Coordinates of C-alpha atoms in Angstrom, one line a residue:
Chain P
M1 CA 21.8 -25.0 -19.4
D2 CA 21.5 -21.1 -20.5
C3 CA 22.5 -20.1 -23.8
T4 CA 25.2 -17.8 -24.1
D5 CA 24.4 -16.1 -27.6
P6 CA 23.9 -12.6 -27.3
L7 CA 20.6 -12.9 -29.4
R8 CA 19.0 -14.6 -26.4
E9 CA 19.0 -10.7 -24.7
D10 CA 16.8 -10.0 -27.5
L11 CA 14.0 -12.7 -26.7
V12 CA 11.8 -10.1 -24.6
A13 CA 12.1 -7.5 -27.4
L14 CA 11.3 -10.0 -29.8
I15 CA 7.9 -10.8 -27.9
Q16 CA 6.9 -7.0 -27.2
G17 CA 7.3 -6.3 -31.1
E18 CA 10.5 -4.2 -30.6
L19 CA 12.8 -5.5 -33.1
E20 CA 13.4 -4.4 -36.7
A21 CA 12.5 -7.2 -39.1
A22 CA 15.9 -8.4 -39.8
R23 CA 16.8 -8.7 -36.2
A24 CA 13.7 -10.3 -35.4
D25 CA 14.1 -12.9 -38.2
A26 CA 17.7 -13.4 -36.8
V27 CA 16.4 -14.1 -33.2
R28 CA 13.7 -16.1 -34.1
A29 CA 15.8 -18.4 -36.6
H30 CA 18.3 -18.7 -33.6
A31 CA 15.3 -19.5 -31.1
E32 CA 14.2 -22.3 -33.4
G33 CA 17.5 -24.2 -33.6
C34 CA 18.4 -23.6 -29.7
A35 CA 16.2 -25.6 -27.4
A36 CA 17.2 -23.6 -24.8
C37 CA 16.3 -20.2 -26.1
R38 CA 13.0 -21.8 -27.2
A39 CA 12.0 -22.8 -23.9
E40 CA 13.0 -19.5 -22.5
L41 CA 11.2 -17.5 -25.1
E42 CA 8.1 -19.3 -24.0
A43 CA 8.7 -19.3 -20.3
L44 CA 9.3 -15.3 -20.8
R45 CA 6.1 -15.0 -22.6
G46 CA 4.3 -16.9 -19.8
A47 CA 5.8 -14.4 -17.2
L48 CA 4.8 -11.4 -19.0
E49 CA 1.4 -12.6 -19.4
A50 CA 1.2 -13.6 -15.9
A51 CA 2.2 -10.0 -14.8
R52 CA -0.5 -8.5 -17.3
A53 CA -3.0 -10.5 -15.0
I54 CA -2.7 -8.1 -12.2
P55 CA -5.6 -5.8 -12.2
Q56 CA -5.3 -1.9 -12.1
V57 CA -6.3 0.0 -9.2
Q58 CA -9.0 2.8 -9.4
V59 CA -8.4 6.4 -8.2
S60 CA -10.1 7.5 -5.3
E61 CA -13.1 9.7 -5.7
N62 CA -11.4 12.4 -3.8
F63 CA -8.3 12.5 -5.7
N64 CA -9.0 15.7 -7.4
A65 CA -10.2 17.5 -4.4
K66 CA -7.2 16.6 -2.5
L67 CA -4.8 17.8 -5.5
R68 CA -6.9 21.1 -5.7
E69 CA -6.1 21.5 -1.8
R70 CA -2.5 20.7 -2.3
I71 CA -2.3 23.2 -5.3
A72 CA -4.2 25.9 -3.0
T73 CA -1.7 25.2 -0.1
A74 CA 1.2 25.5 -2.6
K75 CA 0.0 28.6 -4.2
A76 CA -0.2 30.1 -0.5
A77 CA 3.1 29.0 0.7
P78 CA 6.1 31.2 0.6
A79 CA 8.4 30.7 -2.4
G80 CA 10.6 27.8 -2.0
E81 CA 8.3 26.1 0.1
T82 CA 5.8 25.0 -2.8
Q83 CA 7.4 21.8 -4.1
R84 CA 5.6 19.6 -1.4
A85 CA 2.3 20.3 0.4
K86 CA 2.2 19.5 4.2
R87 CA 1.4 15.9 5.0
P88 CA -1.0 14.9 7.5
S89 CA 0.3 14.4 11.1
S90 CA 0.6 10.8 11.9
R91 CA -0.4 11.4 15.3
R92 CA -4.0 10.4 16.2
V93 CA -5.8 8.8 18.7
V94 CA -9.3 7.5 18.0
S95 CA -11.7 5.8 20.0
G96 CA -15.1 4.0 19.7
N97 CA -16.0 1.5 17.2
F98 CA -15.9 1.9 13.4
G99 CA -18.1 1.4 10.7
T100 CA -18.3 2.5 7.0
R101 CA -21.0 4.5 5.9
R102 CA -22.0 6.6 3.0
R103 CA -21.2 10.4 4.0
E104 CA -25.0 11.2 3.0
E105 CA -26.2 8.9 5.8
K106 CA -24.5 10.9 8.4
R107 CA -26.6 12.1 11.0
G108 CA -24.8 14.7 12.9
P109 CA -21.9 17.1 13.2
G110 CA -19.5 16.2 15.7
M111 CA -19.4 12.3 14.6
R112 CA -17.7 13.0 11.3
Y113 CA -14.4 12.2 10.1
V114 CA -13.7 14.6 7.0
A115 CA -10.9 13.8 4.9
A116 CA -10.2 17.6 4.4
A117 CA -9.4 17.8 8.2
A118 CA -6.3 15.9 7.6
A119 CA -4.1 17.7 10.0
V120 CA -7.0 17.6 12.6
V121 CA -6.2 15.1 15.5
L122 CA -9.0 13.4 16.9
V123 CA -9.2 12.3 20.5
A124 CA -11.7 10.2 21.9
V125 CA -13.2 10.9 25.1
G126 CA -15.4 8.5 26.5
V127 CA -18.1 6.6 24.4
A128 CA -19.3 9.3 21.8
R129 CA -17.7 12.4 22.5
F130 CA -14.9 13.4 20.3
V131 CA -12.8 16.3 20.9
I132 CA -11.6 18.1 18.1
L133 CA -8.3 19.6 18.3
P134 CA -7.4 23.0 16.5
K135 CA -5.9 21.9 13.0
G136 CA -2.3 21.8 12.6
K137 CA -2.1 20.9 16.6
D138 CA 0.9 18.4 17.1
L139 CA 0.8 16.6 20.1
T140 CA 3.8 15.0 22.1
A141 CA 3.7 11.4 23.3
E142 CA 3.2 12.9 26.7
E143 CA 0.4 15.1 26.1
L144 CA -1.4 12.3 24.3
M145 CA -0.9 10.1 27.3
A146 CA -2.5 12.6 29.5
L147 CA -5.6 13.0 27.3
R148 CA -5.7 9.2 27.4
M149 CA -5.4 8.9 31.2
K150 CA -8.3 11.8 31.2
A151 CA -10.3 9.8 28.6
L152 CA -9.9 6.6 30.9
K153 CA -11.4 8.4 33.8
D154 CA -14.1 9.6 31.8
E155 CA -14.8 6.4 30.3
R156 CA -18.1 4.6 31.1
R157 CA -17.3 1.4 33.0
D158 CA -20.4 -0.1 31.4
A159 CA -18.9 0.0 28.1
P160 CA -15.5 -1.6 28.3
E161 CA -15.6 -2.6 24.5
R162 CA -15.5 1.1 23.7
W163 CA -12.2 2.0 24.6
E164 CA -9.1 4.2 23.6
T165 CA -6.1 3.5 21.4
V166 CA -3.0 4.2 22.8
L167 CA 0.2 5.2 20.7
G168 CA 3.6 3.9 22.0
E169 CA 6.7 2.6 21.3
N170 CA 5.9 -0.8 20.5
A171 CA 4.4 -1.3 23.9
F172 CA 1.0 -0.3 25.0
D173 CA -1.1 -0.8 27.9
V174 CA -3.8 -3.3 27.8
A175 CA -5.1 -3.3 31.4
Q176 CA -8.3 -1.7 30.6
A177 CA -8.9 -4.0 27.6
T178 CA -8.5 -7.4 28.9
Q179 CA -7.7 -9.3 32.0
A180 CA -6.0 -12.1 30.2
E181 CA -2.4 -13.0 30.9
K182 CA -1.8 -14.4 27.6
L183 CA -2.6 -13.2 24.3
Y184 CA -2.3 -14.8 20.7
L185 CA -0.8 -12.4 18.3
V186 CA -1.7 -13.1 14.5
P187 CA -0.8 -10.9 11.7
N188 CA -4.0 -9.9 9.7
V189 CA -3.7 -11.6 6.5
N190 CA -6.9 -9.9 5.5
S191 CA -5.9 -6.5 5.4
R192 CA -4.8 -4.8 2.3
A193 CA -2.2 -2.8 4.0
Y194 CA 1.1 -2.6 2.6
E195 CA 1.9 -2.7 6.5
T196 CA -0.5 -5.0 7.7
C197 CA -1.8 -5.1 11.2
I198 CA -1.6 -7.7 14.1
V199 CA -4.9 -9.2 15.8
A200 CA -4.6 -10.1 19.7
Y201 CA -6.9 -12.5 20.8
T202 CA -7.5 -14.1 24.0
A203 CA -7.8 -17.7 24.9
D204 CA -11.3 -17.2 25.8
E205 CA -11.6 -15.9 22.2
I206 CA -9.9 -18.8 20.7
D207 CA -11.9 -21.2 22.4
A208 CA -15.2 -19.3 21.1
M209 CA -14.1 -19.5 17.6
K210 CA -13.0 -23.1 18.0
Q211 CA -16.7 -24.0 19.2
S212 CA -18.5 -21.6 16.7
K213 CA -19.9 -23.1 13.6
G214 CA -19.5 -20.0 11.7
V215 CA -16.0 -20.3 11.8
D216 CA -13.8 -22.3 9.2
Q217 CA -11.9 -24.6 11.5
K218 CA -9.2 -25.2 8.9
Q219 CA -8.4 -21.5 8.5
L220 CA -8.6 -21.0 12.2
E221 CA -6.0 -24.0 12.4
A222 CA -3.8 -22.4 10.0
M223 CA -4.2 -18.9 11.6
M224 CA -3.1 -20.8 15.2
Q225 CA -0.1 -22.1 13.5
R226 CA 1.3 -18.8 12.6
A227 CA 0.4 -17.1 16.0
I228 CA 2.8 -16.1 18.5
T229 CA 2.0 -15.9 22.2
A230 CA 2.7 -12.8 24.1
T231 CA 2.4 -12.6 28.2
V232 CA 0.7 -9.7 29.6
V233 CA 2.8 -8.4 32.4
G234 CA 1.7 -5.5 34.5
G235 CA -0.9 -4.4 31.9
E236 CA 1.4 -4.3 29.3
I237 CA 2.4 -6.4 26.5
R238 CA 5.5 -6.0 24.2
L239 CA 5.5 -7.0 20.9
P240 CA 8.7 -8.8 19.7
K241 CA 10.4 -6.4 17.4
D242 CA 11.2 -9.0 15.0
F243 CA 7.9 -10.1 15.0
A244 CA 6.3 -6.8 14.9
T245 CA 8.5 -5.1 12.2
P246 CA 7.4 -6.7 9.2
Y247 CA 3.8 -6.2 9.8
L248 CA 3.8 -2.9 11.7
G249 CA 6.3 -0.9 9.7
R250 CA 9.7 0.3 10.8
K251 CA 11.2 -0.1 14.1
G252 CA 10.0 2.6 16.4
S253 CA 7.2 3.5 14.3
K254 CA 4.1 4.5 16.2
L255 CA 1.5 2.0 17.2
V256 CA -2.2 2.1 17.5
L257 CA -4.1 -0.3 19.3
L258 CA -7.9 -0.4 18.5
K259 CA -10.8 -2.6 18.9
L260 CA -12.8 -3.3 15.8
K261 CA -16.1 -5.0 15.8
G262 CA -15.0 -6.5 19.4
R263 CA -11.4 -7.5 18.1
M264 CA -8.1 -6.2 19.3
E265 CA -6.0 -5.0 16.6
V266 CA -2.7 -3.3 16.6
W267 CA -2.0 -1.1 13.6
S268 CA 1.1 1.2 12.8
A269 CA 0.0 4.8 13.2
Q270 CA 1.1 5.0 9.7
A271 CA -1.1 2.7 8.1
F272 CA -3.9 3.4 10.2
D273 CA -3.3 7.0 8.9
S274 CA -3.4 6.2 5.4
Y275 CA -6.7 4.1 5.8
L276 CA -8.2 7.1 7.2
E277 CA -7.2 9.4 4.3
N278 CA -8.0 6.8 1.9
E279 CA -11.5 6.4 3.0
P280 CA -13.2 9.7 2.7
N281 CA -16.6 8.1 3.1
M282 CA -15.7 6.3 6.6
E283 CA -17.3 7.7 9.6
I284 CA -16.2 7.1 13.0
V285 CA -19.2 6.3 14.8
P286 CA -20.1 5.5 18.3
N287 CA -21.5 2.0 19.2
P288 CA -25.1 2.6 19.4
S289 CA -26.0 2.2 22.9
G290 CA -26.7 -1.1 24.3
A291 CA -25.3 -2.9 21.3
T292 CA -23.3 -5.8 22.0
P293 CA -20.0 -6.0 20.1
D294 CA -19.2 -9.2 18.0
A295 CA -17.0 -10.4 20.9
Q296 CA -16.3 -13.9 19.4
G297 CA -14.3 -12.6 16.4
V298 CA -13.5 -14.8 13.3
P299 CA -10.1 -15.7 11.9
P300 CA -9.2 -12.5 10.1
Q301 CA -9.4 -14.2 6.6
T302 CA -12.7 -15.7 6.8
G303 CA -16.4 -15.3 7.3
A304 CA -18.6 -12.3 6.6
A305 CA -17.1 -10.1 9.5
A306 CA -13.6 -10.1 7.6
K307 CA -15.5 -7.8 5.2
Q308 CA -16.4 -5.4 7.6
I309 CA -12.9 -5.1 9.0
P310 CA -11.5 -1.9 7.7
A311 CA -8.2 -2.4 5.6
V312 CA -5.8 0.2 4.4
Chain Z
M1 CA -11.2 17.1 -28.2
K2 CA -7.9 19.2 -27.4
S3 CA -4.5 17.3 -27.5
D4 CA -2.2 17.5 -24.3
P5 CA 0.1 20.1 -25.8
E6 CA -2.7 22.4 -26.4
L7 CA -4.3 22.0 -22.7
M8 CA -0.8 22.7 -21.5
A9 CA -0.7 25.9 -23.7
A10 CA -4.1 26.8 -22.4
L11 CA -3.2 26.2 -18.9
A12 CA 0.0 28.4 -19.0
A13 CA -2.5 31.1 -20.6
G14 CA -4.5 30.7 -17.1
D15 CA -7.4 28.3 -18.2
E16 CA -7.4 26.0 -14.8
G17 CA -10.1 24.1 -16.8
A18 CA -7.4 22.5 -18.9
F19 CA -5.6 21.4 -16.1
E20 CA -8.7 19.4 -15.0
V21 CA -8.8 17.8 -18.2
L22 CA -5.2 16.9 -18.1
V23 CA -5.4 15.4 -14.7
E24 CA -8.8 13.3 -15.5
R25 CA -6.8 12.1 -18.5
H26 CA -3.7 10.8 -16.9
R27 CA -4.4 10.3 -13.1
Q28 CA -5.5 6.8 -13.7
G29 CA -2.1 5.8 -15.6
L30 CA 0.1 7.6 -13.0
V31 CA -1.8 6.3 -9.9
N32 CA -1.1 2.7 -11.5
F33 CA 2.4 3.5 -12.4
F34 CA 3.2 4.5 -8.8
H35 CA 1.0 1.6 -7.5
R36 CA 3.5 -1.1 -9.2
L37 CA 6.2 0.7 -7.5
V38 CA 5.0 1.0 -4.0
W39 CA 1.7 -1.2 -3.6
E40 CA 0.2 1.0 -1.4
H41 CA -2.9 2.8 -3.0
A42 CA -2.7 6.0 -0.6
L43 CA 1.0 6.6 -1.5
A44 CA 0.4 5.7 -5.2
E45 CA -2.0 8.6 -5.2
D46 CA 0.0 11.0 -3.0
L47 CA 3.1 10.5 -5.6
A48 CA 0.7 11.1 -8.6
Q49 CA -0.6 14.3 -6.8
D50 CA 3.0 15.2 -6.4
V51 CA 3.6 14.9 -10.5
F52 CA 0.4 17.0 -11.1
L53 CA 1.4 19.5 -8.5
K54 CA 4.8 19.9 -10.2
L55 CA 3.3 20.1 -13.6
Y56 CA 1.1 22.7 -12.4
L57 CA 3.6 24.9 -10.5
H58 CA 5.9 24.9 -13.6
K59 CA 3.2 25.1 -16.5
E60 CA 5.2 27.6 -18.4
E61 CA 8.3 25.3 -18.6
Y62 CA 6.6 22.7 -20.9
T63 CA 7.7 23.1 -24.6
P64 CA 5.6 21.2 -27.3
Q65 CA 8.7 19.8 -28.7
A66 CA 8.6 17.0 -26.0
K67 CA 5.7 14.4 -26.3
F68 CA 3.5 15.3 -23.4
T69 CA 3.4 11.5 -21.5
T70 CA 7.2 11.7 -21.9
Y71 CA 7.3 14.9 -20.1
L72 CA 4.8 14.0 -17.6
Y73 CA 6.5 10.4 -16.9
R74 CA 10.1 12.3 -16.6
I75 CA 8.5 14.3 -13.6
A76 CA 7.1 11.0 -12.2
R77 CA 10.2 9.5 -12.4
N78 CA 11.9 12.4 -10.8
C79 CA 9.1 12.2 -7.9
W80 CA 10.0 8.6 -7.6
I81 CA 13.4 9.3 -6.9
D82 CA 12.8 11.9 -4.5
H83 CA 10.4 9.6 -2.8
L84 CA 13.3 7.0 -2.7
R85 CA 15.9 9.5 -1.4
R86 CA 13.3 10.8 1.2
T87 CA 12.8 7.1 2.5
K88 CA 16.2 5.8 2.0
S89 CA 16.8 4.9 5.6
E90 CA 13.6 3.3 6.0
R91 CA 13.7 1.4 2.9
K92 CA 17.2 0.2 4.4
N93 CA 15.3 -1.3 7.4
R94 CA 12.5 -2.8 5.2
S95 CA 15.1 -4.4 2.8
L96 CA 16.8 -5.9 5.5
D97 CA 13.7 -7.2 6.8
A98 CA 12.6 -8.5 3.4
E99 CA 15.9 -10.4 3.3
T100 CA 15.3 -12.3 6.6
D101 CA 11.5 -12.8 6.4
E102 CA 10.0 -11.4 3.5
G103 CA 7.5 -9.6 5.3
K104 CA 6.9 -6.8 2.8
S105 CA 6.6 -9.0 0.0
L106 CA 4.3 -10.8 2.0
G107 CA 2.2 -7.9 2.7
V108 CA 2.0 -7.1 -1.0
A109 CA 1.2 -10.3 -1.9
L110 CA -1.7 -10.4 0.2
Q111 CA -3.2 -7.2 -0.9
V112 CA -3.9 -9.0 -4.1
K113 CA -5.4 -12.1 -2.3
A114 CA -7.8 -9.3 -0.2
E115 CA -8.9 -7.5 -3.4
D116 CA -10.1 -10.6 -5.3
P117 CA -11.6 -12.9 -2.6
G118 CA -13.5 -14.7 -5.1
A119 CA -10.5 -15.9 -7.0
T120 CA -9.5 -19.6 -7.0
V121 CA -6.5 -20.6 -4.7
K122 CA -4.4 -21.0 -8.1
K123 CA -5.0 -17.7 -9.3
D124 CA -4.3 -16.2 -5.7
E125 CA -1.1 -17.9 -5.8
L126 CA -0.3 -16.8 -9.2
A127 CA -1.1 -13.2 -8.6
D128 CA 0.6 -13.1 -5.0
A129 CA 3.7 -14.5 -6.6
V130 CA 3.7 -12.1 -9.8
V131 CA 3.5 -9.0 -7.0
E132 CA 6.2 -10.3 -4.8
A133 CA 8.4 -11.2 -8.2
I134 CA 7.7 -7.5 -9.4
D135 CA 8.6 -6.1 -6.1
E136 CA 11.7 -8.0 -6.2
L137 CA 13.0 -6.3 -9.2
P138 CA 15.7 -3.8 -8.7
E139 CA 14.4 -0.2 -8.9
E140 CA 15.8 0.7 -12.4
H141 CA 14.5 -2.6 -14.1
K142 CA 11.2 -2.1 -12.3
I143 CA 10.6 1.2 -13.5
V144 CA 11.2 0.3 -17.1
F145 CA 9.4 -2.9 -16.8
I146 CA 6.2 -0.9 -15.5
L147 CA 6.5 1.8 -18.2
S148 CA 6.7 -0.8 -20.7
E149 CA 3.9 -3.2 -19.2
V150 CA 1.4 -1.1 -17.3
K151 CA 1.9 2.4 -19.2
G152 CA 2.4 0.4 -22.5
M153 CA 5.2 2.8 -23.7
R154 CA 7.6 1.6 -26.4
Y155 CA 11.2 1.2 -25.8
Q156 CA 11.8 4.7 -27.7
E157 CA 9.6 6.5 -25.7
I158 CA 11.0 4.9 -22.4
S159 CA 14.5 5.7 -23.5
E160 CA 13.5 9.4 -23.7
T161 CA 11.6 9.6 -20.5
L162 CA 14.2 7.9 -18.6
E163 CA 17.0 9.7 -20.5
I164 CA 18.9 6.6 -20.9
P165 CA 19.6 4.6 -24.3
V166 CA 17.4 2.3 -26.2
G167 CA 19.7 -0.7 -25.9
T168 CA 19.8 -0.3 -22.1
V169 CA 16.0 0.1 -22.1
K170 CA 15.9 -3.3 -24.1
S171 CA 18.6 -5.0 -21.8
R172 CA 17.0 -3.7 -18.5
M173 CA 13.6 -5.1 -19.9
F174 CA 15.0 -8.6 -20.7
H175 CA 16.8 -8.7 -17.3
A176 CA 13.5 -7.8 -15.6
V177 CA 11.2 -10.3 -17.4
Q178 CA 13.8 -13.1 -16.9
R179 CA 14.0 -12.4 -13.1
L180 CA 10.3 -12.2 -13.1
R181 CA 10.4 -15.5 -14.7
K182 CA 12.8 -17.0 -12.4
S183 CA 11.1 -15.6 -9.3
L184 CA 7.5 -16.8 -10.5
A185 CA 9.1 -20.5 -11.0
R186 CA 10.5 -20.3 -7.5
L187 CA 7.6 -19.2 -6.0
L188 CA 4.9 -21.1 -7.5
K189 CA 7.1 -24.3 -6.5
D190 CA 6.4 -23.5 -2.9
T191 CA 3.0 -24.9 -3.0
T192 CA 2.4 -24.2 0.8
G193 CA 1.7 -20.7 -0.5
P194 CA 2.5 -17.2 1.5
W195 CA 1.9 -18.5 5.1
Q196 CA 5.3 -20.6 5.2
T197 CA 7.0 -17.3 5.2
L198 CA 4.6 -16.0 7.7
D199 CA 5.3 -19.1 9.9
E200 CA 9.2 -18.5 9.5
A201 CA 8.7 -14.9 10.7
A202 CA 7.0 -16.0 13.6
E203 CA 9.5 -18.7 14.3
K204 CA 12.4 -16.3 14.0
A205 CA 10.6 -14.1 16.5

């Protein structure tokens, strides 16, 4: 049972050395004679120590550059609009496989994602051709869909793994991605995203993982236990909102479907955006020609491949 | 080495280099302050930049009477309140979600797991639980807790920063740690770990 003495409220201040000497003595004396407060004191001390164990995050390399950019924008903005620099648009369509490479290693122009181009909308067409739309251009869903249809037409049929992403209202077209009638949806537990993503596996991929020696079967089992199945109807899969919402952001948020390392993933556009924002050294690269994607996939939280999966 | 007030004076006089020094000196603290509030790195940096932007745009308003960190974190507090206002409807949805399936807290907990893949299961579970427990604190308790435990501010400085009485700081801090303690006890009792909440979410779906 909890102690009702008002001194009890000073226990944390006592631990933190925030009490004046006389008050600290009084609280200590009380705690010595009160079993409940003595236990509480230890428990509170333990809680504080546990909380201190959470590591600090490091500031991104491009923090200062982005700040300078925002200051320049704010200075250039008319009076009254200087409080907040414009944030990047969350509408973006990207295609191709993704890889992380140091910027110094980049080969040529046209394949780069540069953090400074925050307001640029990248649209993927075909395998390696990226169309970069003018800065600040904001597309409607219809315009994006039209571009996507064009991209589909242009896409090389011999490279189905390099396909487009689609933005939609919690629904997307998977006709070009898989012929499967059923997909297993698993929240990606390896993501560092606040809004994490959902991975979609076909039954064949699950079977391949079950037979693969490189896959931790226990983790696979655990993954399957939390998977839900979804039926593909007319080339479309609808994520149950109650399932999608905790992992993909608020209801109605835009979704991005992409294939990473041969694996289908559904991200919220916002989370994907902040991933791109946060990874100045990431470069969107086309798959080397003829390369076979890592089609087996592995459970999200296991194996070396997990380390290659971009996370927000 | 110049003090913060000296750098602010230099900045007000047009020395842009002084601002760079201030940013270098305080960005880590600010980003971590916001990170404990939002648990999202990019957003935390964005909010920290909001603070520096305001500091820069209103550089003439600083008076050396106020301790610089108090001044800086008061701006941070205001940026945080602005952010809460801006995202009010979004958070309403999220908090409803959290009540039913703890999706948000789970994502947060997993973040720590992923950042430290080599940690033992026990350590992982503890870290998950701590993050989730902090996340569950009411905003006004959380900010006091973070200023105290992450920023290392004394109660007096927190009182000046948040413009609340020292007694209120003490009381909020007590309730924050007590709540943290209770959450940890509850979360760590659940030996099945975070997966259970995932399964529950999936079942509900």
